[in-house]
PDB file of C-alpha atoms in Angstrom:
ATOM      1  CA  UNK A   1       4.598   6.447 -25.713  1.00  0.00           C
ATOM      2  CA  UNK A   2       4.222   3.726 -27.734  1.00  0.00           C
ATOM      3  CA  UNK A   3       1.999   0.468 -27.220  1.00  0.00           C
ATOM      4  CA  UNK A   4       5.097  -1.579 -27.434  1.00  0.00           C
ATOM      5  CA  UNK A   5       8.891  -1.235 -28.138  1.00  0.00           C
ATOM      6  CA  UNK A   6       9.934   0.036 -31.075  1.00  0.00           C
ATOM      7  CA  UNK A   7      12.726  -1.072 -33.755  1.00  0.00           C
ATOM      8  CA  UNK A   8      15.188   1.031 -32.415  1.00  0.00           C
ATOM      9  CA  UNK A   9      14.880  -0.877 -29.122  1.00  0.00           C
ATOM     10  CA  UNK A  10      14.729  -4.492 -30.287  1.00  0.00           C
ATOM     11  CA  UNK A  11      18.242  -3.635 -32.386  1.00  0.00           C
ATOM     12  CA  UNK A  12      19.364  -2.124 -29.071  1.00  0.00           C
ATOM     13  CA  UNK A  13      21.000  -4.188 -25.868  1.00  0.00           C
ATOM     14  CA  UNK A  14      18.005  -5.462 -23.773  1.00  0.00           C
ATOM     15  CA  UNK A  15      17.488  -4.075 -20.310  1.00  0.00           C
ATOM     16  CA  UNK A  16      17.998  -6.192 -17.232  1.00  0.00           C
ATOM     17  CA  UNK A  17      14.337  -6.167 -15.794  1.00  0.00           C
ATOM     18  CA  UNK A  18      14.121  -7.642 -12.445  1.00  0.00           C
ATOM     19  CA  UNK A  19      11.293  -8.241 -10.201  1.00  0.00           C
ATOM     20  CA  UNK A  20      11.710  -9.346  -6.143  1.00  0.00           C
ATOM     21  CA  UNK A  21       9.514 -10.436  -3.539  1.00  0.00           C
ATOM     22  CA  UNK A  22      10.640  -9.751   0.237  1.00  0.00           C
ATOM     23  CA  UNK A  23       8.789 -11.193   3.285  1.00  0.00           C
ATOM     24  CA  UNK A  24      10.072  -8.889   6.084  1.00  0.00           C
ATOM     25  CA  UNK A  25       9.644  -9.665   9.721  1.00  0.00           C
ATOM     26  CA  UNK A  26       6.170  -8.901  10.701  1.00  0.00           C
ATOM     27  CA  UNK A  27       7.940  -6.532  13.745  1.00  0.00           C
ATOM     28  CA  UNK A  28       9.910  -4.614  10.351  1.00  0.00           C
ATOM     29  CA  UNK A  29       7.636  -4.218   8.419  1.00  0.00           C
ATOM     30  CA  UNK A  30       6.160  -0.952   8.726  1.00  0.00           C
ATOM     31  CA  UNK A  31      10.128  -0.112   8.919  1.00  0.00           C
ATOM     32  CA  UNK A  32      10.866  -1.557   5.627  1.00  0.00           C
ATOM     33  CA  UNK A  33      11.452   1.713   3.590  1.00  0.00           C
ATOM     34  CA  UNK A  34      13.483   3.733   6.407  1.00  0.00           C
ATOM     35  CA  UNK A  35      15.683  -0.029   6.371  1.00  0.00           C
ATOM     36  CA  UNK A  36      15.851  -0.359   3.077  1.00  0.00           C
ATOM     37  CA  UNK A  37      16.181   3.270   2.180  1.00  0.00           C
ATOM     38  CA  UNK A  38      20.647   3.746   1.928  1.00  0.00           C
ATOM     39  CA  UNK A  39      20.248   0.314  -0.493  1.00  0.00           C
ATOM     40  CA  UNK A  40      17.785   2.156  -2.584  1.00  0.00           C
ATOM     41  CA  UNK A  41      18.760   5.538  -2.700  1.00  0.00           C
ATOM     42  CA  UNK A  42      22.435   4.335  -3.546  1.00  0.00           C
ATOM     43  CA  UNK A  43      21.077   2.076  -6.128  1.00  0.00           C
ATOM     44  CA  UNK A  44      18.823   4.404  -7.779  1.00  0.00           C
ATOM     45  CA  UNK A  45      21.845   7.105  -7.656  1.00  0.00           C
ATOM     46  CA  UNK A  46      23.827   3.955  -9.875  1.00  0.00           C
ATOM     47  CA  UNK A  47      24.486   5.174 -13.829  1.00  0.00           C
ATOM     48  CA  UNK A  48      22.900   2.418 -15.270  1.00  0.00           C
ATOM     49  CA  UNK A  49      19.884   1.870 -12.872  1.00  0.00           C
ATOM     50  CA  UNK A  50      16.648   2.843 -14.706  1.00  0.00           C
ATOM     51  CA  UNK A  51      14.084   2.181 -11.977  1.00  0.00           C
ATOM     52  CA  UNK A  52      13.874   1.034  -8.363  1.00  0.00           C
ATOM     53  CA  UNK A  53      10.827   0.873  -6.869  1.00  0.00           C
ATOM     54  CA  UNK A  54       9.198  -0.719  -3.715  1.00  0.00           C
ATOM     55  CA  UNK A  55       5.749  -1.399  -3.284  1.00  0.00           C
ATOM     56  CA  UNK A  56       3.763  -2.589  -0.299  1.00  0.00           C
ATOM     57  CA  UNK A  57       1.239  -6.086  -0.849  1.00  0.00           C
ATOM     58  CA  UNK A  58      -2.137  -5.015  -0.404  1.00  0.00           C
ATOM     59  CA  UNK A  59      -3.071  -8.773   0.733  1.00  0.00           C
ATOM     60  CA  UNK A  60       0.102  -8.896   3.118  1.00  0.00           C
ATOM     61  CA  UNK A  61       1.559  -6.113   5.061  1.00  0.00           C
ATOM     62  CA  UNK A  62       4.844  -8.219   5.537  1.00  0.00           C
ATOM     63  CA  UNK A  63       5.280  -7.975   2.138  1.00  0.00           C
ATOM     64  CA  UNK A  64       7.230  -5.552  -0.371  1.00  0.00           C
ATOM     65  CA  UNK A  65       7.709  -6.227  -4.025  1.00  0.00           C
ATOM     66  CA  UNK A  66      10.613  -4.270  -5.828  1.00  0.00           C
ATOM     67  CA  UNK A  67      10.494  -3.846  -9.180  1.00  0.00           C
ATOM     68  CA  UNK A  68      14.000  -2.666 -10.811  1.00  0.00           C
ATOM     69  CA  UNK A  69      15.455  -2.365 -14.061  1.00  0.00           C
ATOM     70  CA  UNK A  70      19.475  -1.810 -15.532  1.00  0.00           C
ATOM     71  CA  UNK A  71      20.443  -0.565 -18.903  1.00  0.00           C
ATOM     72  CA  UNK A  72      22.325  -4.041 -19.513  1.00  0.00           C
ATOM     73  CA  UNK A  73      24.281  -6.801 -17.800  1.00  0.00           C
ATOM     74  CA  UNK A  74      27.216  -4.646 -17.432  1.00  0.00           C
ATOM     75  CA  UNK A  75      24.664  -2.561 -15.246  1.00  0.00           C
ATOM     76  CA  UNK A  76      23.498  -5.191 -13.388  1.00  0.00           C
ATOM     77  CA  UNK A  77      26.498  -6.701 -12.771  1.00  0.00           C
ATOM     78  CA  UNK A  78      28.205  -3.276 -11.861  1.00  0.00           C
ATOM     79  CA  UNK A  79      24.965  -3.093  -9.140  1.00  0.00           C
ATOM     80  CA  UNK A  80      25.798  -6.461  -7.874  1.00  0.00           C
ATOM     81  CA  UNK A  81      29.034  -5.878  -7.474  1.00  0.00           C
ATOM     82  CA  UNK A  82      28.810  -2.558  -5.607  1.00  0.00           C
ATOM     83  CA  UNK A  83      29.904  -1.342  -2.462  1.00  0.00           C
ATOM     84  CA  UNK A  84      25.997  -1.201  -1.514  1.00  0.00           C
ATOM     85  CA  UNK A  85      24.998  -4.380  -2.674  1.00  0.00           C
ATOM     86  CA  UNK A  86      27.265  -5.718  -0.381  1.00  0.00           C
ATOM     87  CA  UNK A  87      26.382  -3.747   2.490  1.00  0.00           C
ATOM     88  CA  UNK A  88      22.893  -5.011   2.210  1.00  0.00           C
ATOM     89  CA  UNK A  89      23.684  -8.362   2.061  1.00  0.00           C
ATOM     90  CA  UNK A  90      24.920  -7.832   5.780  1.00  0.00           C
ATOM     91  CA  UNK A  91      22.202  -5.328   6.559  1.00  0.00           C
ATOM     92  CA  UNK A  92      18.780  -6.274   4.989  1.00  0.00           C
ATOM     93  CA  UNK A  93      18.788  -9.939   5.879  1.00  0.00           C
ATOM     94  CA  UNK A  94      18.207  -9.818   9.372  1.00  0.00           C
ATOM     95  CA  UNK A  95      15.116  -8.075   9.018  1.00  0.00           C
ATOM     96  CA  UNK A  96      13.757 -10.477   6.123  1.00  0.00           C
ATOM     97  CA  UNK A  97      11.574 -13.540   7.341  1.00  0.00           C
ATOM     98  CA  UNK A  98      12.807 -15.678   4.214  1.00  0.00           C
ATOM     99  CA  UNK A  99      15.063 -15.705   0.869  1.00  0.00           C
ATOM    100  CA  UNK A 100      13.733 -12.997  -1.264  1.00  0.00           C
ATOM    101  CA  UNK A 101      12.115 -14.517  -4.520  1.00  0.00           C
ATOM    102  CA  UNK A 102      13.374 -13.570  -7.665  1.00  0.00           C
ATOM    103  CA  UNK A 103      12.392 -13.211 -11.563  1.00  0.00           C
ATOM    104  CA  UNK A 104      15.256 -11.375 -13.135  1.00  0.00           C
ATOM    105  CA  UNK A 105      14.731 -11.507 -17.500  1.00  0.00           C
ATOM    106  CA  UNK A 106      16.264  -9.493 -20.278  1.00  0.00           C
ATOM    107  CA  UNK A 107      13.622  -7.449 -21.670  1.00  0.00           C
ATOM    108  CA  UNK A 108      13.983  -5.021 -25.064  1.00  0.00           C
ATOM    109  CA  UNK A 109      13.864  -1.239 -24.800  1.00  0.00           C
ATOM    110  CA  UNK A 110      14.919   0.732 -21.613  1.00  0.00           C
ATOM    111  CA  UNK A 111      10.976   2.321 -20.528  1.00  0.00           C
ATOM    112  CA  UNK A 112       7.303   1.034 -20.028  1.00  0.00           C
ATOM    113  CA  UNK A 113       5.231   0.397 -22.971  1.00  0.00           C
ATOM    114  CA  UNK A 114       1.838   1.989 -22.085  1.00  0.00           C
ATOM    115  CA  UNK A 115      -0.849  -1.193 -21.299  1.00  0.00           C
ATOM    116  CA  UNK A 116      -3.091  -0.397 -24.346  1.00  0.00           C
ATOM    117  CA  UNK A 117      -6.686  -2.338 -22.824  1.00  0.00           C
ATOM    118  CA  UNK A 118      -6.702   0.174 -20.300  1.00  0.00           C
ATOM    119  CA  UNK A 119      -5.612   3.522 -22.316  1.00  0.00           C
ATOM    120  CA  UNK A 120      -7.071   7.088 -20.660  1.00  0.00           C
ATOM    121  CA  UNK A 121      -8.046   8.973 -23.507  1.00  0.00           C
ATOM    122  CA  UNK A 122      -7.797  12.512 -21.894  1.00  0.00           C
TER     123      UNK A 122
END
């Protein structure tokens, strides 16, 4: 890996990189991946879906972060627009305590760069 994207990826289409923050209902909340799990499996099965990942806050058990990332905005938008996306908008929100929060950016390259201050020589 490389400590940042290389020129091949800046010429190429930027990635959709997205970044959510979900407050579930303190009585879901150990639930959370079992609920969530046909919306992510069925997302992460999606062509153009490069990550999808869930993590639990260590300072708040009600709350899950997902991190996800599309090859473009024809990705994305495919994902929004998918039979899945729409289930969950009937499915997931009655287990949420609030509207998730969003940060959704176009980033170059389609990977992680590797976070050079902390590199493990090995």
């Amino acid at each position: 890996m490389t400590s940042g994207p290389g020129p091949d990826a800046r010429k190429a289409q930027p990635m959709i990189f997205i970044t959510a923050r979900f407050r579930i209902r303190p009585e879901d909340a150990d639930r959370w991946p079992e609920i969530a799990r046909p919306f992510t499996e069925a997302t992460r099965a999606e062509p153009g879906c490069l990550w999808f990942d869930w993590s639990r806050s260590l300072d708040d058990p009600a709350e899950y972060v997902l991190v996800e990332a599309f090859v473009d905005g024809d990705a994305g938008a495919a994902h929004v627009g998918s039979a899945h996306f729409k289930a969950a908008q009937q499915e997931l929100p009655p287990h949420l305590a609030e509207t998730p929060r969003i940060i959704n950016f176009e980033v170059p390259g389609t990977t992680w760069s590797e976070l050079g201050e902390l590199a493990v020589d090995r």
